[in-house]
Amino acid sequence: MKYARIFVRSFFKWLLIAGVVGVISGGVGTLFRLSVENANVLRQANTWLIFLLPLGGLLIVGCYQLCGIKSPIGTDRVIGSVRAEEEVPVILGPLIFVSTVITHLLGGSAGREGAALQLGGSIGTHVGKLFRLDEKDMSLIVLSGMSGVFAALFGTPLTSVFFALEVISVGVIYYSGLVPCLVSALVAYSISGYFGFDLEIEKVLAVPDFGLFPVLRVAVLGVCCAVLSILYIFTMDRVDDIFEKFFKNPYLRILTGGIVIVGLSMLFPSGHYNGSGMGVIFQALDGEADWWAFLVKILFTAVTLGAGFKGGEIVPTFFIGSTMGCFVGGLLGLDPGFAAAIGLIATFCAVVNSPVASILLGIELFGAQGLIFFGIACSISYMLSGYYGLYGSQKIMYSKTKAKYININAK
Amino acid sequence: MKYARIFVRSFFKWLLIAGVVGVISGGVGTLFRLSVENANVLRQANTWLIFLLPLGGLLIVGCYQLCGIKSPIGTDRVIGSVRAEEEVPVILGPLIFVSTVITHLLGGSAGREGAALQLGGSIGTHVGKLFRLDEKDMSLIVLSGMSGVFAALFGTPLTSVFFALEVISVGVIYYSGLVPCLVSALVAYSISGYFGFDLEIEKVLAVPDFGLFPVLRVAVLGVCCAVLSILYIFTMDRVDDIFEKFFKNPYLRILTGGIVIVGLSMLFPSGHYNGSGMGVIFQALDGEADWWAFLVKILFTAVTLGAGFKGGEIVPTFFIGSTMGCFVGGLLGLDPGFAAAIGLIATFCAVVNSPVASILLGIELFGAQGLIFFGIACSISYMLSGYYGLYGSQKIMYSKTKAKYININAK
């Protein structure tokens, strides 16, 4: 009976606290989502805005410096905070919000989930302190914040729950965060849902029947996603290093990066590679994509983020995964739209090392019909992407090839 | 490059070895499934078979004694073997096969997945030795065998993969087994699929629209599933203890148990509670169930398994979960068929402590439309079922209420 009381008390405690986190992260997440969306719309209507990108960069660095936050912290700090290694400064929230909107408005190539995780982490930390939670509970409330903002952003509540539980330490799932994260995600999802979701995909995939050849084709595509993920992460790291090596001064660094992006945008005037690039993702899911699109997007994103602009890496991952999938899948004899969906989720899986979240993402975006193929592509891309990962502070607890405890950081 | 070679070699190694395991476990699993199915059909056509149950019990104990295997090992031993604590004797395979078929043929109340896991574990061990795998790889090949036979039995490949990865140590997912388990499960699923699946549910659930009241109703149902799971496990343990205390001799124990089941079958002559009871599960999913059905089924199952008959606890879990869900859900104002589905997966989740596998089970059986509700019910039943679990050798690595490492055995 004593045990029962502990569980019931804990249940209601989380219902309350995670509910509060859900309301805040839902509100903030919705506001953030709409801001980024409108920034993209505005930019597409006013193509000259791209020329302000270098100036916008200076503004971003200025804000960070003003708040006393040195440049290279971000999502990694949030992940670290779940393991109680670091704390998320509350100011990180507003900072990342404004700088991501600036980046999207002026045509940098970036996502938004990096911002989402940081916003969520910052909200969780704040609420947790308010309720005087202890250290162990603080991790869970940070996770709740992350999954709340993620759900508000992408409209995929279960994916956001398992993403938060899974991404911190690969091989370990923080099940104790299941109820807190779910409560926060559902509340945030409901709030955000009132304003409609831009990732809502009504399209029914042309899923092939289960059989040897479709399985082999999807498996090969999974291998391509693993290779693509390594190329993406490797390029980002290299460009990062180059910027850091040649431009010690963060103002100079972001100014140069901004100018490079302006130059690249002259070369590729379609505007496809600026901002989030949602339009291109939808086109790929409809079965149309340029074969080189993913290479150009990697370049744009690596320069944007390496130079110090803000945002995230997940929507660019969706972009490169879906366009590559669309092109390669077509060559393999798969329906290009279906292959784009596979490419999207399997590349996501490879860069965040979170198979459960990735499979759920596939289901929440495209329905259950392709479930087996989602599982195949994600399992393979997970295994073959090795220990590369978007988040350097992500711990890989277990080897990918043996049942062995390794506990290393993602590369 | 060296790293790349390790991953690629490991990938092809598992493709080969897990493929072999998949073929064998698919073949054996199919044979086993058809045998159990036909045993149930035969029994239903020949109701007098129930009177042979006590004799059948003697036969089962005789076989085990003859092979030198003392009574109380089984699925727990398989789970232990994944953690390299024990080894699965190969003879366990044929033994559990025959005794489960006898149990079903003569009207004991049991499932079959216990047998499936033991068959799979035994196949995995055998193949692993053949390929001279080292200790770490042996765990993965045992998991592959488990997921292979499970997939052949239930026709739910992804569920079986994540069940195997998740069930051993709650809080840790053996991701390194992802590709091996998936390969084995897909091969076994394909083989078994040729013969049709009896759990194939074509029915579309009447899923309510997302909103506060449906969420609350499903949440309450999730709480009921948690309570039900504790009642079920508690009863099984008590009946087990009583049998063991009063009947030291295993022959006498199973004889008595058999006679009790014969008596109970006279009391409940519908035959609903003998064997697997699939018909009742389907009826519940169609929205019809007696309110007391789950109580009677718990009694039948506890006596059957406590006395020493063989089978599993999962199909009885489906039975009690779906009938309880159908009844309680109706009271709560949910569609009874939908509520039965929720009851089935959330009770499963509570007894095996595997939320990912349970959510996937919901999707593979009923499609993705109810996904959010599956997530809600499973999260709640997972948390509130406490540290009870069907498998005493299952390790609960992390607390359910805090982000804390605890490493205890399931009760």
PDB file of C-alpha atoms in Angstrom, chain A residues 17-211:
ATOM      1  CA  ILE A  17       3.710  20.000 -13.183  1.00  0.00           C
ATOM      2  CA  ALA A  18       3.977  18.569 -16.682  1.00  0.00           C
ATOM      3  CA  GLY A  19       0.583  20.109 -17.405  1.00  0.00           C
ATOM      4  CA  VAL A  20       1.987  23.523 -16.535  1.00  0.00           C
ATOM      5  CA  VAL A  21       5.047  22.864 -18.684  1.00  0.00           C
ATOM      6  CA  GLY A  22       2.725  21.747 -21.469  1.00  0.00           C
ATOM      7  CA  VAL A  23       0.703  24.940 -21.374  1.00  0.00           C
ATOM      8  CA  ILE A  24       3.786  27.143 -21.467  1.00  0.00           C
ATOM      9  CA  SER A  25       5.700  25.140 -24.004  1.00  0.00           C
ATOM     10  CA  GLY A  26       2.561  24.808 -26.111  1.00  0.00           C
ATOM     11  CA  GLY A  27       2.053  28.562 -26.082  1.00  0.00           C
ATOM     12  CA  VAL A  28       5.671  29.410 -26.707  1.00  0.00           C
ATOM     13  CA  GLY A  29       6.046  26.633 -29.265  1.00  0.00           C
ATOM     14  CA  THR A  30       3.009  27.811 -31.197  1.00  0.00           C
ATOM     15  CA  LEU A  31       4.196  31.404 -31.165  1.00  0.00           C
ATOM     16  CA  PHE A  32       7.611  30.248 -32.293  1.00  0.00           C
ATOM     17  CA  ARG A  33       6.231  28.072 -35.049  1.00  0.00           C
ATOM     18  CA  LEU A  34       4.022  30.816 -36.406  1.00  0.00           C
ATOM     19  CA  SER A  35       6.880  33.326 -36.231  1.00  0.00           C
ATOM     20  CA  VAL A  36       9.202  31.066 -38.177  1.00  0.00           C
ATOM     21  CA  GLU A  37       6.488  30.253 -40.708  1.00  0.00           C
ATOM     22  CA  ASN A  38       5.677  33.895 -41.255  1.00  0.00           C
ATOM     23  CA  ALA A  39       9.341  34.762 -41.458  1.00  0.00           C
ATOM     24  CA  ASN A  40       9.632  32.276 -44.304  1.00  0.00           C
ATOM     25  CA  VAL A  41       6.553  33.648 -46.058  1.00  0.00           C
ATOM     26  CA  LEU A  42       7.811  37.212 -45.696  1.00  0.00           C
ATOM     27  CA  ARG A  43      11.206  36.301 -47.079  1.00  0.00           C
ATOM     28  CA  GLN A  44       9.711  34.551 -50.082  1.00  0.00           C
ATOM     29  CA  ALA A  45       7.672  37.673 -50.834  1.00  0.00           C
ATOM     30  CA  ASN A  46      10.668  39.988 -50.354  1.00  0.00           C
ATOM     31  CA  THR A  47      13.656  38.346 -51.943  1.00  0.00           C
ATOM     32  CA  TRP A  48      15.887  41.351 -51.227  1.00  0.00           C
ATOM     33  CA  LEU A  49      15.849  40.420 -47.513  1.00  0.00           C
ATOM     34  CA  ILE A  50      18.683  37.994 -48.158  1.00  0.00           C
ATOM     35  CA  PHE A  51      21.071  40.919 -48.514  1.00  0.00           C
ATOM     36  CA  LEU A  52      20.475  41.800 -44.880  1.00  0.00           C
ATOM     37  CA  LEU A  53      21.632  38.362 -43.729  1.00  0.00           C
ATOM     38  CA  PRO A  54      25.204  39.422 -42.814  1.00  0.00           C
ATOM     39  CA  LEU A  55      23.826  42.326 -40.771  1.00  0.00           C
ATOM     40  CA  GLY A  56      21.309  40.013 -39.100  1.00  0.00           C
ATOM     41  CA  GLY A  57      24.217  37.814 -38.161  1.00  0.00           C
ATOM     42  CA  LEU A  58      25.939  40.683 -36.394  1.00  0.00           C
ATOM     43  CA  LEU A  59      22.727  41.353 -34.514  1.00  0.00           C
ATOM     44  CA  ILE A  60      22.532  37.715 -33.370  1.00  0.00           C
ATOM     45  CA  VAL A  61      26.099  37.638 -32.118  1.00  0.00           C
ATOM     46  CA  GLY A  62      25.528  41.013 -30.453  1.00  0.00           C
ATOM     47  CA  CYS A  63      22.529  39.707 -28.530  1.00  0.00           C
ATOM     48  CA  TYR A  64      24.388  36.623 -27.340  1.00  0.00           C
ATOM     49  CA  GLN A  65      27.387  38.672 -26.253  1.00  0.00           C
ATOM     50  CA  LEU A  66      25.144  41.143 -24.471  1.00  0.00           C
ATOM     51  CA  CYS A  67      23.589  38.336 -22.450  1.00  0.00           C
ATOM     52  CA  GLY A  68      27.012  37.010 -21.631  1.00  0.00           C
ATOM     53  CA  ILE A  69      26.533  33.724 -23.426  1.00  0.00           C
ATOM     54  CA  LYS A  70      29.505  32.540 -25.404  1.00  0.00           C
ATOM     55  CA  SER A  71      28.802  31.239 -28.818  1.00  0.00           C
ATOM     56  CA  PRO A  72      29.068  27.475 -28.926  1.00  0.00           C
ATOM     57  CA  ILE A  73      26.427  26.413 -26.424  1.00  0.00           C
ATOM     58  CA  GLY A  74      23.011  25.326 -27.487  1.00  0.00           C
ATOM     59  CA  THR A  75      21.179  22.076 -27.861  1.00  0.00           C
ATOM     60  CA  ASP A  76      24.159  20.220 -26.450  1.00  0.00           C
ATOM     61  CA  ARG A  77      23.809  22.144 -23.227  1.00  0.00           C
ATOM     62  CA  VAL A  78      20.165  21.099 -22.960  1.00  0.00           C
ATOM     63  CA  ILE A  79      21.077  17.449 -23.480  1.00  0.00           C
ATOM     64  CA  GLY A  80      23.795  17.791 -20.878  1.00  0.00           C
ATOM     65  CA  SER A  81      21.345  19.310 -18.434  1.00  0.00           C
ATOM     66  CA  VAL A  82      19.132  16.232 -18.553  1.00  0.00           C
ATOM     67  CA  ARG A  83      22.062  14.265 -17.251  1.00  0.00           C
ATOM     68  CA  ALA A  84      22.501  16.976 -14.635  1.00  0.00           C
ATOM     69  CA  GLU A  85      25.893  17.887 -15.999  1.00  0.00           C
ATOM     70  CA  GLU A  86      25.005  21.467 -16.809  1.00  0.00           C
ATOM     71  CA  GLU A  87      22.180  23.878 -16.347  1.00  0.00           C
ATOM     72  CA  VAL A  88      20.134  25.585 -19.032  1.00  0.00           C
ATOM     73  CA  PRO A  89      20.243  29.361 -18.533  1.00  0.00           C
ATOM     74  CA  VAL A  90      16.738  30.772 -18.798  1.00  0.00           C
ATOM     75  CA  ILE A  91      17.889  33.582 -21.099  1.00  0.00           C
ATOM     76  CA  LEU A  92      18.737  30.936 -23.705  1.00  0.00           C
ATOM     77  CA  GLY A  93      15.013  30.706 -24.485  1.00  0.00           C
ATOM     78  CA  PRO A  94      14.327  34.235 -25.723  1.00  0.00           C
ATOM     79  CA  LEU A  95      17.753  34.402 -27.372  1.00  0.00           C
ATOM     80  CA  ILE A  96      17.307  31.315 -29.505  1.00  0.00           C
ATOM     81  CA  PHE A  97      13.744  32.346 -30.357  1.00  0.00           C
ATOM     82  CA  VAL A  98      14.757  35.713 -31.770  1.00  0.00           C
ATOM     83  CA  SER A  99      17.903  34.511 -33.504  1.00  0.00           C
ATOM     84  CA  THR A 100      16.152  31.613 -35.215  1.00  0.00           C
ATOM     85  CA  VAL A 101      13.442  33.928 -36.532  1.00  0.00           C
ATOM     86  CA  ILE A 102      16.130  36.333 -37.801  1.00  0.00           C
ATOM     87  CA  THR A 103      17.962  33.462 -39.485  1.00  0.00           C
ATOM     88  CA  HIS A 104      14.795  32.285 -41.261  1.00  0.00           C
ATOM     89  CA  LEU A 105      13.604  35.784 -42.143  1.00  0.00           C
ATOM     90  CA  LEU A 106      16.867  36.735 -43.811  1.00  0.00           C
ATOM     91  CA  GLY A 107      17.395  33.469 -45.644  1.00  0.00           C
ATOM     92  CA  GLY A 108      19.830  31.399 -43.620  1.00  0.00           C
ATOM     93  CA  SER A 109      19.340  27.680 -44.112  1.00  0.00           C
ATOM     94  CA  ALA A 110      18.290  26.079 -40.836  1.00  0.00           C
ATOM     95  CA  GLY A 111      15.628  24.157 -39.008  1.00  0.00           C
ATOM     96  CA  ARG A 112      13.904  25.035 -35.822  1.00  0.00           C
ATOM     97  CA  GLU A 113      14.007  21.999 -33.593  1.00  0.00           C
ATOM     98  CA  GLY A 114      17.353  23.002 -32.138  1.00  0.00           C
ATOM     99  CA  ALA A 115      15.580  26.109 -30.970  1.00  0.00           C
ATOM    100  CA  ALA A 116      12.615  24.014 -29.861  1.00  0.00           C
ATOM    101  CA  LEU A 117      14.750  21.800 -27.668  1.00  0.00           C
ATOM    102  CA  GLN A 118      16.476  24.806 -26.148  1.00  0.00           C
ATOM    103  CA  LEU A 119      13.224  26.659 -25.581  1.00  0.00           C
ATOM    104  CA  GLY A 120      11.702  23.544 -24.063  1.00  0.00           C
ATOM    105  CA  GLY A 121      14.693  22.879 -21.879  1.00  0.00           C
ATOM    106  CA  SER A 122      14.672  26.431 -20.656  1.00  0.00           C
ATOM    107  CA  ILE A 123      10.923  26.316 -19.892  1.00  0.00           C
ATOM    108  CA  GLY A 124      11.335  23.000 -18.086  1.00  0.00           C
ATOM    109  CA  THR A 125      14.193  24.316 -15.991  1.00  0.00           C
ATOM    110  CA  HIS A 126      12.232  27.395 -15.036  1.00  0.00           C
ATOM    111  CA  VAL A 127       9.072  25.534 -14.048  1.00  0.00           C
ATOM    112  CA  GLY A 128      11.083  22.892 -12.236  1.00  0.00           C
ATOM    113  CA  LYS A 129      12.758  25.532 -10.082  1.00  0.00           C
ATOM    114  CA  LEU A 130       9.377  27.089  -9.379  1.00  0.00           C
ATOM    115  CA  PHE A 131       8.149  23.759  -8.007  1.00  0.00           C
ATOM    116  CA  ARG A 132      11.470  23.184  -6.218  1.00  0.00           C
ATOM    117  CA  LEU A 133      12.082  19.834  -7.857  1.00  0.00           C
ATOM    118  CA  ASP A 134      15.122  17.826  -6.865  1.00  0.00           C
ATOM    119  CA  GLU A 135      17.927  17.018  -9.283  1.00  0.00           C
ATOM    120  CA  LYS A 136      16.476  13.720 -10.524  1.00  0.00           C
ATOM    121  CA  ASP A 137      13.089  15.273 -11.197  1.00  0.00           C
ATOM    122  CA  MET A 138      14.718  18.229 -12.947  1.00  0.00           C
ATOM    123  CA  SER A 139      15.908  15.895 -15.721  1.00  0.00           C
ATOM    124  CA  LEU A 140      12.382  14.703 -16.299  1.00  0.00           C
ATOM    125  CA  ILE A 141      10.900  18.170 -16.381  1.00  0.00           C
ATOM    126  CA  VAL A 142      13.534  19.295 -18.892  1.00  0.00           C
ATOM    127  CA  LEU A 143      12.545  16.322 -21.035  1.00  0.00           C
ATOM    128  CA  SER A 144       8.883  17.334 -20.715  1.00  0.00           C
ATOM    129  CA  GLY A 145       9.684  20.809 -21.912  1.00  0.00           C
ATOM    130  CA  MET A 146      11.582  19.458 -24.877  1.00  0.00           C
ATOM    131  CA  SER A 147       8.800  17.127 -25.896  1.00  0.00           C
ATOM    132  CA  GLY A 148       6.187  19.850 -25.391  1.00  0.00           C
ATOM    133  CA  VAL A 149       7.777  22.380 -27.722  1.00  0.00           C
ATOM    134  CA  PHE A 150       8.661  19.632 -30.197  1.00  0.00           C
ATOM    135  CA  ALA A 151       5.020  18.500 -30.270  1.00  0.00           C
ATOM    136  CA  ALA A 152       3.784  22.063 -30.751  1.00  0.00           C
ATOM    137  CA  LEU A 153       6.216  22.499 -33.604  1.00  0.00           C
ATOM    138  CA  PHE A 154       5.772  19.319 -35.568  1.00  0.00           C
ATOM    139  CA  GLY A 155       2.303  18.192 -34.512  1.00  0.00           C
ATOM    140  CA  THR A 156       3.591  14.709 -33.760  1.00  0.00           C
ATOM    141  CA  PRO A 157       2.977  14.107 -30.041  1.00  0.00           C
ATOM    142  CA  LEU A 158       4.163  10.511 -29.671  1.00  0.00           C
ATOM    143  CA  THR A 159       7.261  11.108 -31.743  1.00  0.00           C
ATOM    144  CA  SER A 160       8.173  14.044 -29.544  1.00  0.00           C
ATOM    145  CA  VAL A 161       7.713  11.987 -26.378  1.00  0.00           C
ATOM    146  CA  PHE A 162       9.961   9.163 -27.519  1.00  0.00           C
ATOM    147  CA  PHE A 163      12.427  11.549 -29.109  1.00  0.00           C
ATOM    148  CA  ALA A 164      12.943  13.230 -25.741  1.00  0.00           C
ATOM    149  CA  LEU A 165      13.174   9.898 -23.911  1.00  0.00           C
ATOM    150  CA  GLU A 166      15.489   8.332 -26.453  1.00  0.00           C
ATOM    151  CA  VAL A 167      17.859  11.002 -27.714  1.00  0.00           C
ATOM    152  CA  ILE A 168      19.792  11.761 -24.515  1.00  0.00           C
ATOM    153  CA  SER A 169      21.492   8.421 -24.013  1.00  0.00           C
ATOM    154  CA  VAL A 170      21.330   6.006 -26.911  1.00  0.00           C
ATOM    155  CA  GLY A 171      20.428   2.566 -25.589  1.00  0.00           C
ATOM    156  CA  VAL A 172      18.666   3.848 -22.501  1.00  0.00           C
ATOM    157  CA  ILE A 173      15.060   5.021 -22.539  1.00  0.00           C
ATOM    158  CA  TYR A 174      14.023   7.332 -19.738  1.00  0.00           C
ATOM    159  CA  TYR A 175      10.702   5.559 -19.159  1.00  0.00           C
ATOM    160  CA  SER A 176      10.133   7.444 -15.930  1.00  0.00           C
ATOM    161  CA  GLY A 177       9.631  10.466 -18.165  1.00  0.00           C
ATOM    162  CA  LEU A 178       6.894   8.722 -20.154  1.00  0.00           C
ATOM    163  CA  VAL A 179       3.930  10.207 -18.317  1.00  0.00           C
ATOM    164  CA  PRO A 180       5.446  13.687 -17.781  1.00  0.00           C
ATOM    165  CA  CYS A 181       6.510  13.969 -21.419  1.00  0.00           C
ATOM    166  CA  LEU A 182       3.209  12.635 -22.704  1.00  0.00           C
ATOM    167  CA  VAL A 183       1.177  15.054 -20.607  1.00  0.00           C
ATOM    168  CA  SER A 184       3.255  18.006 -21.723  1.00  0.00           C
ATOM    169  CA  ALA A 185       3.261  16.897 -25.354  1.00  0.00           C
ATOM    170  CA  LEU A 186      -0.506  16.365 -25.484  1.00  0.00           C
ATOM    171  CA  VAL A 187      -1.253  19.733 -23.905  1.00  0.00           C
ATOM    172  CA  ALA A 188       1.182  21.519 -26.197  1.00  0.00           C
ATOM    173  CA  TYR A 189      -0.100  19.617 -29.219  1.00  0.00           C
ATOM    174  CA  SER A 190      -3.683  20.615 -28.428  1.00  0.00           C
ATOM    175  CA  ILE A 191      -2.753  24.272 -28.092  1.00  0.00           C
ATOM    176  CA  SER A 192      -0.722  24.295 -31.273  1.00  0.00           C
ATOM    177  CA  GLY A 193      -3.385  22.317 -33.121  1.00  0.00           C
ATOM    178  CA  TYR A 194      -5.798  25.230 -32.986  1.00  0.00           C
ATOM    179  CA  PHE A 195      -3.563  27.001 -35.458  1.00  0.00           C
ATOM    180  CA  GLY A 196      -3.102  24.102 -37.864  1.00  0.00           C
ATOM    181  CA  PHE A 197       0.123  22.235 -38.592  1.00  0.00           C
ATOM    182  CA  ASP A 198       2.283  22.882 -41.597  1.00  0.00           C
ATOM    183  CA  LEU A 199       3.713  19.367 -41.581  1.00  0.00           C
ATOM    184  CA  GLU A 200       0.248  17.851 -41.893  1.00  0.00           C
ATOM    185  CA  ILE A 201       0.602  15.474 -44.784  1.00  0.00           C
ATOM    186  CA  GLU A 202      -2.684  14.296 -46.181  1.00  0.00           C
ATOM    187  CA  LYS A 203      -1.069  12.335 -48.927  1.00  0.00           C
ATOM    188  CA  VAL A 204      -1.462   8.571 -48.899  1.00  0.00           C
ATOM    189  CA  LEU A 205       1.847   6.887 -49.650  1.00  0.00           C
ATOM    190  CA  ALA A 206       2.132   4.411 -52.496  1.00  0.00           C
ATOM    191  CA  VAL A 207       3.426   1.673 -50.204  1.00  0.00           C
ATOM    192  CA  PRO A 208       4.542  -1.438 -52.076  1.00  0.00           C
ATOM    193  CA  ASP A 209       3.281  -4.868 -51.025  1.00  0.00           C
ATOM    194  CA  PHE A 210       5.532  -6.743 -48.634  1.00  0.00           C
ATOM    195  CA  GLY A 211       7.919  -8.956 -50.565  1.00  0.00           C
TER     196      GLY A 211
END
